[in-house]
PDB file of C-alpha atoms in Angstrom:
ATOM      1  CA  UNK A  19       2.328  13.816 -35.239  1.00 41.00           C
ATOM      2  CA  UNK A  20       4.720  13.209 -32.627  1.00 50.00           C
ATOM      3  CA  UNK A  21       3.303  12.670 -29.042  1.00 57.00           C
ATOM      4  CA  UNK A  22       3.329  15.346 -26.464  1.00 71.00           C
ATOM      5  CA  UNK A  23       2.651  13.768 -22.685  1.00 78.00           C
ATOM      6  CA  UNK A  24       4.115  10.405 -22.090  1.00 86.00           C
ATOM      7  CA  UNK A  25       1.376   7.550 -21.172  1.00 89.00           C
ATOM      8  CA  UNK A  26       1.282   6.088 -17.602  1.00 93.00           C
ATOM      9  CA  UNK A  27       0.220   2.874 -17.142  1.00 93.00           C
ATOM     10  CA  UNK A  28      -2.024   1.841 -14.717  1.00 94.00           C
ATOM     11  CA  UNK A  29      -0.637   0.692 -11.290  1.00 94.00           C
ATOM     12  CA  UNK A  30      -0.835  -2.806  -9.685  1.00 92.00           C
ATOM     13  CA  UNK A  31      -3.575  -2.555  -7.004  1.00 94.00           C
ATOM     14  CA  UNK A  32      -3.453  -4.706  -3.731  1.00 94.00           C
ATOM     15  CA  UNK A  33      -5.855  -4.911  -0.629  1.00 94.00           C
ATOM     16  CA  UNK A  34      -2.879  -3.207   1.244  1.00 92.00           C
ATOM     17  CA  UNK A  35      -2.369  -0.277  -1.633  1.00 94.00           C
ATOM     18  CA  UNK A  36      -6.124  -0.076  -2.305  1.00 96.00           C
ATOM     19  CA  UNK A  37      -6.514   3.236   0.717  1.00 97.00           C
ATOM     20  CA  UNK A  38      -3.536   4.802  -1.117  1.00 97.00           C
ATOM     21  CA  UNK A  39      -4.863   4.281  -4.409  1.00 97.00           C
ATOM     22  CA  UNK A  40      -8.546   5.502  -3.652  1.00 98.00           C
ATOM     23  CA  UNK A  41      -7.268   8.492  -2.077  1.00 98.00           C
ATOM     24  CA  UNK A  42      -5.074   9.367  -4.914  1.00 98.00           C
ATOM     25  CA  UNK A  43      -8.710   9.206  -6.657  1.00 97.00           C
ATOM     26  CA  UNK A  44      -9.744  12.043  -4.622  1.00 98.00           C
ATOM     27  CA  UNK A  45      -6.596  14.448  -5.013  1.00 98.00           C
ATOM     28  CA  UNK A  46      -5.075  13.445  -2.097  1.00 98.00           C
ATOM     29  CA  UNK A  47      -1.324  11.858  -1.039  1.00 98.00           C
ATOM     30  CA  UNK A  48      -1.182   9.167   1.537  1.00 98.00           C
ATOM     31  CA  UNK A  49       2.078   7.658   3.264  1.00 97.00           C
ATOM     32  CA  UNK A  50       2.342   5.613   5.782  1.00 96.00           C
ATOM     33  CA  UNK A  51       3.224   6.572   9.990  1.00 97.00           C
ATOM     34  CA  UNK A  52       4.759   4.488  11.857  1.00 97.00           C
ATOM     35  CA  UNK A  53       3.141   4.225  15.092  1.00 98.00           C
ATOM     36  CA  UNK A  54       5.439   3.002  16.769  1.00 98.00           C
ATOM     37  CA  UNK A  55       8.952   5.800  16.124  1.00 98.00           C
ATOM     38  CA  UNK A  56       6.940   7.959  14.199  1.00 97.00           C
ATOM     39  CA  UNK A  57       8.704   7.953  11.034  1.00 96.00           C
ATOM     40  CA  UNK A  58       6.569   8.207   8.087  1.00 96.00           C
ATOM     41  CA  UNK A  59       7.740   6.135   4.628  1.00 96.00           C
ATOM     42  CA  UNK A  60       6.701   5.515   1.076  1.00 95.00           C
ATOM     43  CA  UNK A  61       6.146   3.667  -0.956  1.00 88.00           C
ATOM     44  CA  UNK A  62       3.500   2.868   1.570  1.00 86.00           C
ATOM     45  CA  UNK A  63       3.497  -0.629   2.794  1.00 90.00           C
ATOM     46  CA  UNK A  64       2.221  -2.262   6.360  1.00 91.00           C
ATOM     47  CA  UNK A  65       5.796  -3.147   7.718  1.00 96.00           C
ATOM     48  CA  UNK A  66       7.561  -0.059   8.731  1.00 97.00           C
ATOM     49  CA  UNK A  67      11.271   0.040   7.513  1.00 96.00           C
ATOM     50  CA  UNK A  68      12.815   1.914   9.976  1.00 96.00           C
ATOM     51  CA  UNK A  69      12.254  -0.269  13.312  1.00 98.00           C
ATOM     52  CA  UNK A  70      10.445  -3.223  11.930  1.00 98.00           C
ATOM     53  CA  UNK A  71       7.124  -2.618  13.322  1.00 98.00           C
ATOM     54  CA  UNK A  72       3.732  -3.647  11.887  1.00 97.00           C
ATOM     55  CA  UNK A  73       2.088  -0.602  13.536  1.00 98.00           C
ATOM     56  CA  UNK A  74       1.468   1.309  10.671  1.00 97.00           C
ATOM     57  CA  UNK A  75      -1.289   4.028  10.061  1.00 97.00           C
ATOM     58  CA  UNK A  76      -2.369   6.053   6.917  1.00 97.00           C
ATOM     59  CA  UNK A  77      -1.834   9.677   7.314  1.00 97.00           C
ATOM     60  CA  UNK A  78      -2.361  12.393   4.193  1.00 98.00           C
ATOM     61  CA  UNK A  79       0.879  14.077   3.039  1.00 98.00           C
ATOM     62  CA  UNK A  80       1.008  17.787   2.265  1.00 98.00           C
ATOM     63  CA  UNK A  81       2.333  16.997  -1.098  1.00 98.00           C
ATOM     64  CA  UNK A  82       4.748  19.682  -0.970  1.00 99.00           C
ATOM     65  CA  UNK A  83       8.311  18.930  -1.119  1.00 99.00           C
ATOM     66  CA  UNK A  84      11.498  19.260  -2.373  1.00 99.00           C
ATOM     67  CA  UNK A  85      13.856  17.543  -5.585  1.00 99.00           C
ATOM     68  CA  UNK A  86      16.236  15.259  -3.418  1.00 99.00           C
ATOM     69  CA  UNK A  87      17.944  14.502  -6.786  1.00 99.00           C
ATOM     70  CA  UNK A  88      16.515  13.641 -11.342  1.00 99.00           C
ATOM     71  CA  UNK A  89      17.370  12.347 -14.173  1.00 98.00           C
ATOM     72  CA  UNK A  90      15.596  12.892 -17.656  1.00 97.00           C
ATOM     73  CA  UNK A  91      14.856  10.729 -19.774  1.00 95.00           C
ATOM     74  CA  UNK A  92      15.758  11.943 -23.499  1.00 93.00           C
ATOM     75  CA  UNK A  93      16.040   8.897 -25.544  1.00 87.00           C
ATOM     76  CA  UNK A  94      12.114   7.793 -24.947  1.00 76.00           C
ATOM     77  CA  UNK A  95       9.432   9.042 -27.609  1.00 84.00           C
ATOM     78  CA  UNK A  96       8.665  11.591 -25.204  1.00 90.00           C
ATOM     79  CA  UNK A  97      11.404  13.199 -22.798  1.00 94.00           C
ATOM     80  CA  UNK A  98      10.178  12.331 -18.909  1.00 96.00           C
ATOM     81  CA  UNK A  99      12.252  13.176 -15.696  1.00 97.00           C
ATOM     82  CA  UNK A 100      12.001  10.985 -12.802  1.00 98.00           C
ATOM     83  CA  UNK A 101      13.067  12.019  -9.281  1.00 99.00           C
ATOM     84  CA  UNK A 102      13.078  11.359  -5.577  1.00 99.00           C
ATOM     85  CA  UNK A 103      11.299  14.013  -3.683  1.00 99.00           C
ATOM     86  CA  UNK A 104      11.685  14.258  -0.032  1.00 99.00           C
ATOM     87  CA  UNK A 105       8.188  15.337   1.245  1.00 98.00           C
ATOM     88  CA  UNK A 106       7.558  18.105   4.089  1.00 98.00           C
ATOM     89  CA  UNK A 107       7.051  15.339   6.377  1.00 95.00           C
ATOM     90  CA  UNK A 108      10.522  13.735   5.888  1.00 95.00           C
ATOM     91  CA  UNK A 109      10.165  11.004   3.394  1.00 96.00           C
ATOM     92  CA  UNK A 110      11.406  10.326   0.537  1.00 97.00           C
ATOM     93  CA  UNK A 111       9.523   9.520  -2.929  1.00 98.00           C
ATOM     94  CA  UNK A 112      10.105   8.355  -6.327  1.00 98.00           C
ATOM     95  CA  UNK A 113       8.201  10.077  -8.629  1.00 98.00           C
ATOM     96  CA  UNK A 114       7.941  11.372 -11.887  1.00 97.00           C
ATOM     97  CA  UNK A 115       8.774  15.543 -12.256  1.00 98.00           C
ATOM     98  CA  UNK A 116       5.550  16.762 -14.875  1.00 97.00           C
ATOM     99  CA  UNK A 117       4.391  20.073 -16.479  1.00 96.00           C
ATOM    100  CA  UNK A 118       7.884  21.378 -16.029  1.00 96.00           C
ATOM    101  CA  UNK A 119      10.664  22.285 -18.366  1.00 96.00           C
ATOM    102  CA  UNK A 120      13.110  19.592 -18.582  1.00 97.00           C
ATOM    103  CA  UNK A 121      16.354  22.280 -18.629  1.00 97.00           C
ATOM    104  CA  UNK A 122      15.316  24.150 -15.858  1.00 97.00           C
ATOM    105  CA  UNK A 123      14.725  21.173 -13.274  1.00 98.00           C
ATOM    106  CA  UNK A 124      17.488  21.080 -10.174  1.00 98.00           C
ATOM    107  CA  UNK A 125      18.383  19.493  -6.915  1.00 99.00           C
ATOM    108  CA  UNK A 126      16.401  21.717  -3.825  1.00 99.00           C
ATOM    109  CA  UNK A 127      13.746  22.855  -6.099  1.00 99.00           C
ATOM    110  CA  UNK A 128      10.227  23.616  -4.933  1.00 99.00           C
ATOM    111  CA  UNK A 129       7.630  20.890  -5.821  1.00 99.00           C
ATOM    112  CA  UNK A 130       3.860  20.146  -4.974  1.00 99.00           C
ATOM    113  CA  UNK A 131       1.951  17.242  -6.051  1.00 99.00           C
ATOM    114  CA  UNK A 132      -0.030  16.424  -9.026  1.00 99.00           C
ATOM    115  CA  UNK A 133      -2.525  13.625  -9.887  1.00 98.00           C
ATOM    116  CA  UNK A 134      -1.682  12.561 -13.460  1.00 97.00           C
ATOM    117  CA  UNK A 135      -4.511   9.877 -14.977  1.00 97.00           C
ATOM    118  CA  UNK A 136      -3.093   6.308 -16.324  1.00 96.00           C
ATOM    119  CA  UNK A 137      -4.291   4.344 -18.637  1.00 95.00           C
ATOM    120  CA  UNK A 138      -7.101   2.595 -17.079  1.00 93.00           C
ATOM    121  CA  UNK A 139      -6.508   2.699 -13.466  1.00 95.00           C
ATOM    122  CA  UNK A 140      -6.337   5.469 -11.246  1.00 97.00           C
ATOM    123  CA  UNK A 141      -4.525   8.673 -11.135  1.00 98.00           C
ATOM    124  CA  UNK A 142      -0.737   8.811  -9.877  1.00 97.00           C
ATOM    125  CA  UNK A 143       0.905  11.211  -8.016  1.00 98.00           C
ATOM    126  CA  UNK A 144       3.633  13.122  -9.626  1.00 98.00           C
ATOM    127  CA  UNK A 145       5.454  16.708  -9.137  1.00 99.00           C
ATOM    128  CA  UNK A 146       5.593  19.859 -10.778  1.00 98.00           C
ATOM    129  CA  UNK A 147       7.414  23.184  -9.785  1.00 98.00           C
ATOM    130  CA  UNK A 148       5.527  24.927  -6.818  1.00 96.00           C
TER     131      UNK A 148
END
């Protein structure tokens, strides 16, 4: 029987992922503000990489956004799509595209987040159509 839903493996957890990863736990999408220019960024990390600052702060996305630009993934036992997804708040994510149909995907389409479970760690955020 051939396997329907590709397997995630668990992410690498760090003292400065750990907030990110617990609140995936609960449903919810964190990225980091800066507080210094107010840009927010992901893949959250404590240095901000627009001005350099270490004045960072947690804030929860709205985990809607939109597909910046994809590619599937046909040659794997299962067919995945990745993408970057540019999030209501202005930054941009890369992410895997789920529940969806592969041929109807596009650049500017409507996505919300999704918390997909890994093998042995917890959930990750990924995107279906809104």
């Amino acid at each position: 029987m051939a396997a329907t839903e590709r397997k995630l493996p668990a992410p690498a957890i760090s003292p400065e992922t750990e907030p990110y990863w617990q609140a995936a736990s609960e449903g919810k999408l964190l990225v980091k503000r800066c507080q210094n220019c107010g840009e927010t960024h992901h893949y959250p990390r404590s240095i901000c990489p627009h001005c350099g600052s270490d004045r960072t702060e947690w804030t929860t996305a709205s985990g809607v956004g939109t597909v910046y630009s994809y590619s599937v993934m046909r040659r794997a036992p299962v067919p995945y799509a990745v993408a970057y997804v540019t999030l209501a708040e202005g930054t941009t994510m890369f992410t895997n595209l789920v529940d969806c149909d592969l041929d109807r995907l596009s650049i500017g389409m409507k996505v919300r987040v999704v918390f997909k479970p890994t093998e042995g760690g917890p959930p990750l955020p990924c995107f279906t159509p809104a």
